[in-house]
Short mmCIF file of C-alpha atoms in Angstrom, two decimals:
data_model
loop_
_atom_site.label_atom_id
_atom_site.label_comp_id
_atom_site.label_asym_id
_atom_site.label_seq_id
_atom_site.Cartn_x
_atom_site.Cartn_y
_atom_site.Cartn_z
CA MET N 1 20.02 22.60 10.28
CA THR N 2 19.78 20.28 7.28
CA SER N 3 22.00 17.31 6.54
CA PRO N 4 23.74 17.64 3.15
CA PRO N 5 22.85 15.06 0.50
CA THR N 6 25.03 11.94 0.43
CA ASP N 7 24.91 8.65 -1.45
CA ARG N 8 22.91 7.23 1.48
CA ALA N 9 20.71 10.26 2.15
CA TRP N 10 17.76 8.51 0.52
CA LEU N 11 17.70 6.03 3.40
CA ARG N 12 16.28 8.63 5.80
CA ALA N 13 13.44 9.46 3.46
CA ALA N 14 12.87 5.76 2.81
CA LEU N 15 12.72 5.11 6.57
CA ALA N 16 10.00 7.75 6.88
CA VAL N 17 7.93 6.08 4.14
CA PHE N 18 8.63 2.67 5.71
CA ALA N 19 7.41 3.80 9.14
CA VAL N 20 4.19 5.30 7.80
CA GLY N 21 3.58 2.13 5.77
CA TRP N 22 4.08 0.05 8.93
CA GLY N 23 1.50 2.11 10.79
CA ALA N 24 -0.93 1.83 7.89
CA ASN N 25 -0.97 -1.98 7.76
CA GLN N 26 -0.46 -3.11 11.35
CA PHE N 27 -4.25 -3.39 11.67
CA ALA N 28 -4.72 -5.83 8.76
CA PRO N 29 -4.03 -9.15 10.58
CA LEU N 30 -6.23 -8.15 13.54
CA LEU N 31 -9.56 -8.25 11.67
CA LEU N 32 -10.53 -11.70 12.93
CA LEU N 33 -9.31 -10.83 16.44
CA TYR N 34 -11.64 -7.82 16.65
CA ARG N 35 -14.50 -9.90 15.29
CA GLU N 36 -14.03 -12.52 17.99
CA GLU N 37 -13.08 -10.34 20.96
CA GLN N 38 -15.51 -7.46 20.40
CA GLY N 39 -18.29 -9.28 18.59
CA LEU N 40 -18.01 -7.13 15.48
CA GLY N 41 -19.43 -8.31 12.16
CA GLN N 42 -17.38 -8.94 9.00
CA THR N 43 -18.82 -5.90 7.26
CA GLU N 44 -17.95 -3.71 10.25
CA VAL N 45 -14.30 -4.81 10.54
CA THR N 46 -13.78 -4.58 6.79
CA ALA N 47 -15.28 -1.09 6.96
CA MET N 48 -12.65 -0.23 9.59
CA PHE N 49 -9.99 -1.60 7.26
CA SER N 50 -11.34 0.35 4.30
CA VAL N 51 -12.09 3.68 6.03
CA TYR N 52 -8.35 4.18 5.73
CA ILE N 53 -8.81 5.09 2.07
CA VAL N 54 -11.41 7.74 2.95
CA GLY N 55 -8.65 9.72 4.62
CA LEU N 56 -5.99 8.70 2.15
CA LEU N 57 -7.44 9.50 -1.26
CA PRO N 58 -8.10 13.26 -1.02
CA THR N 59 -4.95 13.79 1.03
CA LEU N 60 -2.84 12.11 -1.63
CA LEU N 61 -3.92 14.70 -4.17
CA VAL N 62 -3.69 17.74 -1.92
CA ALA N 63 -0.41 16.79 -0.25
CA GLY N 64 1.27 15.74 -3.49
CA ARG N 65 0.60 19.06 -5.18
CA TRP N 66 1.36 20.99 -2.00
CA SER N 67 4.77 19.34 -1.74
CA ASP N 68 5.45 20.16 -5.39
CA ALA N 69 4.96 23.81 -4.42
CA HIS N 70 6.65 23.82 -0.99
CA GLY N 71 8.98 20.86 -0.61
CA ARG N 72 9.12 17.30 0.69
CA ARG N 73 10.69 17.37 4.14
CA VAL N 74 8.51 20.22 5.42
CA LEU N 75 5.46 18.04 4.75
CA MET N 76 6.89 14.77 6.06
CA ARG N 77 7.68 16.14 9.53
CA PRO N 78 4.05 16.60 10.67
CA VAL N 79 3.01 13.50 8.75
CA LEU N 80 5.27 11.30 10.86
CA VAL N 81 3.74 12.82 13.98
CA LEU N 82 0.22 12.20 12.65
CA SER N 83 1.08 8.56 11.96
CA LEU N 84 2.06 8.14 15.61
CA VAL N 85 -1.11 9.87 16.81
CA ALA N 86 -3.19 7.46 14.71
CA THR N 87 -1.52 4.49 16.40
CA VAL N 88 -2.10 5.96 19.86
CA LEU N 89 -5.81 6.28 19.10
CA MET N 90 -5.97 2.63 18.06
CA LEU N 91 -4.94 1.70 21.59
CA PHE N 92 -8.37 2.87 22.77
CA GLY N 93 -10.15 0.48 20.39
CA PRO N 94 -11.12 -2.05 23.12
CA GLN N 95 -13.05 0.71 24.88
CA ASP N 96 -15.03 1.84 21.84
CA PRO N 97 -14.77 0.78 18.16
CA LEU N 98 -15.12 4.43 17.16
CA TRP N 99 -11.47 4.90 18.16
CA LEU N 100 -10.53 2.26 15.59
CA TYR N 101 -12.42 4.08 12.87
CA LEU N 102 -10.75 7.37 13.84
CA GLY N 103 -7.29 5.82 14.09
CA ARG N 104 -7.65 4.16 10.69
CA PHE N 105 -8.91 7.41 9.19
CA LEU N 106 -5.93 9.37 10.55
CA ALA N 107 -3.56 6.63 9.37
CA GLY N 108 -5.06 7.18 5.93
CA LEU N 109 -4.43 10.93 6.18
CA ALA N 110 -0.80 10.29 7.14
CA SER N 111 -0.33 7.75 4.37
CA GLY N 112 -1.92 9.99 1.77
CA ALA N 113 0.48 12.77 2.65
CA ALA N 114 3.52 10.51 2.91
CA PHE N 115 3.35 8.22 -0.07
CA GLY N 116 3.20 10.78 -2.86
CA ALA N 117 5.62 13.31 -1.38
CA GLY N 118 7.70 10.63 0.34
CA SER N 119 8.12 8.59 -2.84
CA ALA N 120 9.15 11.74 -4.71
CA TRP N 121 11.62 12.54 -1.90
CA VAL N 122 13.24 9.10 -2.17
CA ARG N 123 13.44 9.45 -5.96
CA GLU N 124 15.04 12.91 -5.79
CA LEU N 125 17.61 11.71 -3.25
CA SER N 126 18.42 8.86 -5.65
CA ALA N 127 19.50 11.23 -8.44
CA GLY N 128 22.53 9.86 -10.24
CA ALA N 129 21.50 6.23 -9.73
CA PRO N 130 20.42 4.12 -12.73
CA PRO N 131 16.97 4.92 -14.19
CA GLY N 132 14.15 3.44 -12.13
CA THR N 133 16.26 3.09 -8.98
CA GLY N 134 14.38 5.81 -7.11
CA ALA N 135 11.02 4.27 -8.00
CA ARG N 136 12.24 0.84 -6.85
CA ARG N 137 13.58 2.21 -3.56
CA ALA N 138 10.33 4.02 -2.84
CA ALA N 139 8.29 0.92 -3.68
CA ILE N 140 10.47 -1.30 -1.47
CA ALA N 141 10.20 1.13 1.45
CA LEU N 142 6.43 1.21 1.11
CA THR N 143 6.08 -2.54 0.62
CA GLY N 144 8.53 -3.35 3.39
CA GLY N 145 6.62 -1.17 5.86
CA PHE N 146 3.32 -2.73 4.87
CA GLY N 147 4.71 -6.25 5.04
CA LEU N 148 6.61 -6.08 8.31
CA GLY N 149 3.90 -4.01 9.98
CA GLY N 150 1.32 -6.67 9.20
CA LEU N 151 3.60 -9.62 9.96
CA VAL N 152 4.75 -8.28 13.32
CA GLY N 153 1.24 -7.11 14.20
CA GLY N 154 -0.16 -10.58 13.57
CA LEU N 155 2.53 -12.43 15.51
CA VAL N 156 2.40 -10.03 18.45
CA GLY N 157 -1.40 -10.12 18.45
CA GLN N 158 -1.36 -13.93 18.56
CA PHE N 159 1.33 -14.59 21.13
CA ALA N 160 1.86 -11.46 23.27
CA PRO N 161 -0.27 -10.35 26.22
CA ALA N 162 -3.00 -7.76 25.62
CA PRO N 163 -3.50 -8.74 21.96
CA MET N 164 -5.52 -5.64 21.10
CA LEU N 165 -2.87 -3.31 22.54
CA SER N 166 0.57 -4.86 22.10
CA PRO N 167 0.50 -5.06 18.26
CA TYR N 168 0.64 -1.26 18.12
CA LEU N 169 3.68 -0.78 20.36
CA PRO N 170 6.37 -1.62 17.73
CA HIS N 171 5.12 1.19 15.52
CA LEU N 172 5.35 3.70 18.34
CA VAL N 173 9.06 2.87 18.67
CA LEU N 174 9.72 2.75 14.92
CA GLY N 175 7.78 5.93 14.24
CA ALA N 176 9.73 7.84 16.88
CA ILE N 177 13.04 6.66 15.36
CA ALA N 178 11.93 7.64 11.86
CA LEU N 179 10.80 11.06 13.09
CA VAL N 180 14.23 11.79 14.54
CA ALA N 181 16.09 10.41 11.51
CA ALA N 182 14.04 12.27 8.90
CA TRP N 183 13.58 15.58 10.70
CA ASN N 184 16.74 17.19 9.27
CA ALA N 185 17.30 14.85 6.31
CA ALA N 186 18.43 16.43 3.04
CA ASP N 187 15.77 17.78 0.70
CA PRO N 188 17.28 18.59 -2.70
CA TYR N 189 13.98 19.63 -4.23
CA ARG N 190 13.67 23.36 -4.90
CA PRO N 191 10.00 24.31 -4.49
CA HIS N 192 8.57 26.82 -6.92
CA GLY N 193 6.19 28.31 -4.34
CA GLY N 194 2.53 29.18 -4.62
CA SER N 195 -0.14 26.89 -6.05
CA ASP N 196 -0.10 25.18 -9.39
CA PRO N 197 -2.56 26.74 -11.85
CA ALA N 198 -3.42 23.27 -13.14
CA GLY N 199 -5.05 22.43 -9.81
CA LEU N 200 -4.67 19.32 -7.74
CA ILE N 201 -4.48 16.95 -10.70
CA PRO N 202 -1.53 17.58 -13.04
CA ALA N 203 -2.10 17.76 -16.78
CA SER N 204 0.02 14.64 -17.27
CA ALA N 205 -2.76 12.63 -15.56
CA GLY N 206 -5.07 13.46 -18.47
CA THR N 207 -2.95 12.01 -21.25
CA ARG N 208 -4.21 9.01 -23.20
CA ARG N 209 -1.16 7.01 -22.16
CA PHE N 210 -1.96 7.47 -18.47
CA LEU N 211 -5.75 7.23 -18.68
CA LEU N 212 -5.77 4.03 -20.75
CA GLY N 213 -2.31 2.61 -20.14
CA VAL N 214 -2.05 2.93 -16.33
CA ALA N 215 -5.34 3.99 -14.70
CA PRO N 216 -7.42 0.88 -15.55
CA TRP N 217 -5.10 -1.58 -13.80
CA ALA N 218 -3.79 0.70 -11.02
CA PRO N 219 -6.50 -0.36 -8.48
CA LEU N 220 -5.24 -3.93 -8.78
CA VAL N 221 -1.99 -2.90 -7.05
CA PHE N 222 -3.60 -2.91 -3.62
CA GLY N 223 -6.47 -5.03 -4.86
CA CYS N 224 -3.98 -7.93 -5.09
CA ALA N 225 -2.49 -7.22 -1.67
CA SER N 226 -5.78 -6.81 0.19
CA MET N 227 -7.26 -9.83 -1.60
CA SER N 228 -4.48 -11.93 -0.13
CA PHE N 229 -4.24 -10.81 3.48
CA ALA N 230 -7.65 -9.23 4.16
CA VAL N 231 -10.02 -11.40 2.09
CA LEU N 232 -8.53 -14.86 1.55
CA ALA N 233 -6.71 -14.96 4.90
CA ASP N 234 -9.98 -14.11 6.65
CA LEU N 235 -11.94 -16.72 4.69
CA LEU N 236 -9.42 -19.50 5.36
CA GLY N 237 -8.10 -18.40 8.77
CA GLY N 238 -10.31 -20.90 10.55
CA ASP N 239 -8.22 -23.71 9.04
CA ALA N 240 -4.98 -22.34 10.50
CA GLY N 241 -4.71 -24.68 13.47
CA GLY N 242 -6.12 -22.32 16.07
CA LEU N 243 -3.70 -19.50 15.23
CA PRO N 244 -5.79 -17.25 12.98
CA THR N 245 -4.16 -13.94 13.96
CA ALA N 246 -0.63 -15.27 13.48
CA TYR N 247 -1.73 -16.83 10.20
CA ALA N 248 -3.13 -13.50 9.00
CA GLY N 249 0.16 -11.83 9.93
CA VAL N 250 2.14 -14.49 8.07
CA MET N 251 -0.09 -13.95 5.04
CA VAL N 252 0.76 -10.24 5.14
CA GLY N 253 4.46 -11.04 5.45
CA VAL N 254 4.44 -13.63 2.66
CA THR N 255 2.41 -11.45 0.31
CA LEU N 256 4.46 -8.30 0.72
CA GLY N 257 7.74 -10.12 1.36
CA ALA N 258 7.35 -11.75 -2.05
CA GLY N 259 6.67 -8.27 -3.37
CA VAL N 260 9.93 -6.93 -1.96
CA LEU N 261 11.91 -9.82 -3.41
CA VAL N 262 10.61 -9.41 -6.96
CA GLN N 263 10.92 -5.63 -7.14
CA PRO N 264 14.62 -5.47 -8.13
CA THR N 265 13.89 -7.88 -10.98
CA VAL N 266 10.89 -5.80 -12.03
CA ARG N 267 13.00 -2.66 -12.04
CA ARG N 268 15.60 -4.33 -14.30
CA LEU N 269 12.83 -5.66 -16.51
CA ALA N 270 11.29 -2.20 -16.79
CA ALA N 271 14.64 -0.75 -17.85
CA SER N 272 15.37 -3.35 -20.54
CA SER N 273 12.03 -4.36 -22.03
CA PRO N 274 8.98 -2.74 -23.68
CA PRO N 275 6.97 -0.62 -21.22
CA SER N 276 3.97 -2.94 -21.49
CA ARG N 277 5.79 -6.06 -20.29
CA PRO N 278 5.87 -5.36 -16.50
CA PRO N 279 2.13 -4.56 -16.23
CA VAL N 280 1.26 -7.57 -18.39
CA ILE N 281 3.32 -9.82 -16.12
CA GLY N 282 1.72 -8.24 -13.05
CA LEU N 283 -1.80 -8.71 -14.43
CA THR N 284 -1.03 -12.34 -15.28
CA ALA N 285 0.20 -13.03 -11.74
CA ALA N 286 -2.89 -11.28 -10.32
CA ALA N 287 -5.23 -13.35 -12.50
CA LEU N 288 -3.54 -16.61 -11.53
CA GLY N 289 -3.51 -15.72 -7.83
CA MET N 290 -7.16 -14.68 -7.73
CA SER N 291 -8.23 -17.74 -9.71
CA ALA N 292 -6.38 -20.05 -7.32
CA GLY N 293 -7.80 -18.15 -4.35
CA ALA N 294 -11.33 -18.62 -5.66
CA VAL N 295 -10.73 -22.36 -6.03
CA LEU N 296 -9.44 -22.64 -2.47
CA ALA N 297 -12.31 -20.59 -1.07
CA ALA N 298 -14.72 -22.93 -2.86
CA SER N 299 -13.02 -26.08 -1.44
CA PRO N 300 -13.72 -26.16 2.32
CA ASP N 301 -12.91 -29.90 2.53
CA LEU N 302 -9.48 -29.65 0.92
CA PRO N 303 -6.83 -30.94 3.40
CA GLY N 304 -4.25 -28.32 4.36
CA ARG N 305 -6.23 -25.58 2.64
CA ALA N 306 -4.60 -22.84 4.74
CA LEU N 307 -1.12 -23.97 3.66
CA TRP N 308 -2.14 -24.04 0.01
CA LEU N 309 -2.98 -20.37 0.34
CA LEU N 310 0.66 -19.44 0.96
CA PRO N 311 1.80 -19.94 -2.68
CA VAL N 312 -1.31 -18.01 -3.73
CA ALA N 313 -0.08 -15.18 -1.48
CA VAL N 314 3.25 -15.28 -3.32
CA LEU N 315 1.47 -14.92 -6.66
CA LEU N 316 -0.65 -12.04 -5.43
CA GLY N 317 2.39 -10.42 -3.84
CA ALA N 318 4.25 -10.67 -7.13
CA GLY N 319 1.26 -9.14 -8.91
CA TYR N 320 1.07 -6.32 -6.36
CA ALA N 321 4.78 -5.47 -6.56
CA THR N 322 5.08 -5.78 -10.32
CA LEU N 323 2.14 -3.46 -10.91
CA LEU N 324 3.38 -1.03 -8.24
CA VAL N 325 6.88 -0.70 -9.70
CA ALA N 326 5.51 -0.65 -13.26
CA GLY N 327 3.20 2.21 -12.32
CA LEU N 328 5.87 4.23 -10.52
CA VAL N 329 8.36 3.76 -13.39
CA GLU N 330 5.73 4.80 -15.92
CA VAL N 331 4.85 7.84 -13.78
CA GLU N 332 8.53 8.78 -13.62
CA PHE N 333 8.67 8.54 -17.42
CA GLN N 334 5.51 10.60 -17.96
CA SER N 335 6.16 13.42 -15.45
CA GLY N 336 8.65 16.24 -14.98
CA PRO N 337 10.19 17.64 -11.79
CA ARG N 338 7.31 20.07 -11.20
CA ASP N 339 4.50 17.54 -11.45
CA HIS N 340 6.17 14.33 -10.36
CA ALA N 341 4.77 14.19 -6.82
CA GLY N 342 1.36 15.19 -8.15
CA LEU N 343 1.29 12.37 -10.71
CA VAL N 344 2.63 9.89 -8.14
CA ALA N 345 -0.28 10.97 -5.93
CA VAL N 346 -2.81 10.39 -8.71
CA PHE N 347 -1.35 6.93 -9.33
CA TYR N 348 -1.56 6.10 -5.62
CA VAL N 349 -5.16 7.36 -5.47
CA LEU N 350 -6.07 4.89 -8.19
CA ALA N 351 -3.94 2.12 -6.66
CA TYR N 352 -5.44 2.59 -3.22
CA LEU N 353 -8.97 2.20 -4.52
CA GLY N 354 -8.07 -1.48 -4.37
CA MET N 355 -7.89 -1.28 -0.58
CA GLY N 356 -11.68 -1.13 -0.65
CA THR N 357 -11.78 -4.66 -2.09
CA PRO N 358 -12.48 -6.41 1.26
CA TYR N 359 -15.43 -4.17 2.04
CA VAL N 360 -16.88 -4.37 -1.47
CA LEU N 361 -16.56 -8.16 -1.46
CA ALA N 362 -18.13 -8.37 2.01
CA VAL N 363 -21.16 -6.49 0.68
CA LEU N 364 -21.35 -8.37 -2.63
CA SER N 365 -20.93 -11.70 -0.86
CA ARG N 366 -24.50 -11.36 0.36
CA LEU N 367 -25.37 -12.24 -3.26
CA GLY N 368 -24.03 -15.73 -3.80
CA GLY N 369 -21.00 -15.71 -1.52
CA PRO N 370 -17.47 -14.41 -2.19
CA VAL N 371 -16.23 -17.03 -4.68
CA PRO N 372 -18.00 -15.75 -7.83
CA TRP N 373 -16.81 -12.20 -7.16
CA ILE N 374 -13.20 -13.27 -6.62
CA ALA N 375 -13.39 -15.21 -9.89
CA ALA N 376 -14.84 -12.14 -11.62
CA LEU N 377 -11.82 -10.09 -10.52
CA ALA N 378 -9.54 -12.72 -12.03
CA VAL N 379 -11.39 -12.38 -15.33
CA ALA N 380 -11.07 -8.59 -15.16
CA CYS N 381 -7.28 -8.95 -14.80
CA VAL N 382 -7.15 -11.05 -17.98
CA LEU N 383 -9.27 -8.57 -19.92
CA LEU N 384 -6.95 -5.69 -18.98
CA ILE N 385 -3.87 -7.33 -20.51
CA PRO N 386 -4.54 -6.41 -24.16
CA LEU N 387 -5.40 -2.82 -23.17
CA ALA N 388 -2.03 -2.41 -21.43
CA GLN N 389 -0.25 -3.94 -24.41
CA ARG N 390 -1.85 -1.51 -26.84
CA GLN N 391 -1.32 1.67 -24.82
CA LEU N 392 2.20 1.17 -23.41
CA ARG N 393 4.21 0.49 -26.54
#
């Protein structure tokens, strides 16, 4: 039995994306906790954080194209179950770190399946709304899940009993609610059946406009976010007055909360300005945020350094959200109904490469520390601005 589409039908699909996003990011503020409580090294905990993308990237491509052929809801049902299973496995982390690697990997699988098909589902249930509304709703659902999952996880991990268990309980409740709500939600998409002869990657991903106008800056979407709450928060967490886990959670909330707040403005900007303007604004915010972060990381004697990082988190959150909405709006413009989820998946594959930033920086930091590499990323953001301006006219 399927619920008929209504003006609010998109909320059920958005809740599903929100719940999977929550499960994906609840681990982020716990990095320092696992380092201290289980004696894990920085490279090891950042590897746990980044193994998520090992499951996510191939699944994004496969699931996106599969949902183009078979539908959205039929894919999202098992995905919501898988997201819950991943969280259950994380509960065994104190017994053996291998459970954390497995839980993060499965969370990546769930996210890879959910974000391409789920974003397309939200967009299709937003038909009739102003242009860009579906992309904005999908981005807010994703960002809100990431932000609240990390914020709540950090606060619960800091103040609740059993700090390596209790942060995962809210997602078990939320995920169960989302599973029930989305199970029979409307799915207006009419699948064409079979497999697409173009393969996993749609032809629209090979156009010059996508390859040069979107792909080069797409990794900075989650590069900005993870720089804020998984790199800078970890580097400066020791200055947080003895509350490093709560501080990391607040950094997640501030970063992604700022992202949620700017997204409606970005959507209006995308609808009323040249296509290049949103990515240029996002790259500028990213460059400023990373530059300021490098300065703070290089200033261990600066009073109140942890507090100064909060406005940097706002900048990086604005960069994350602006680039995310800009990418989704551009994908909506460049794709048709038969390849939309597939192109969304390709965009997310590129965007999620940025989730490997903490691990890459942890490895590169063996050569001169993290500050030069953070500064180098800021320079890369500046260099990408003229390329976006030329390609997205």
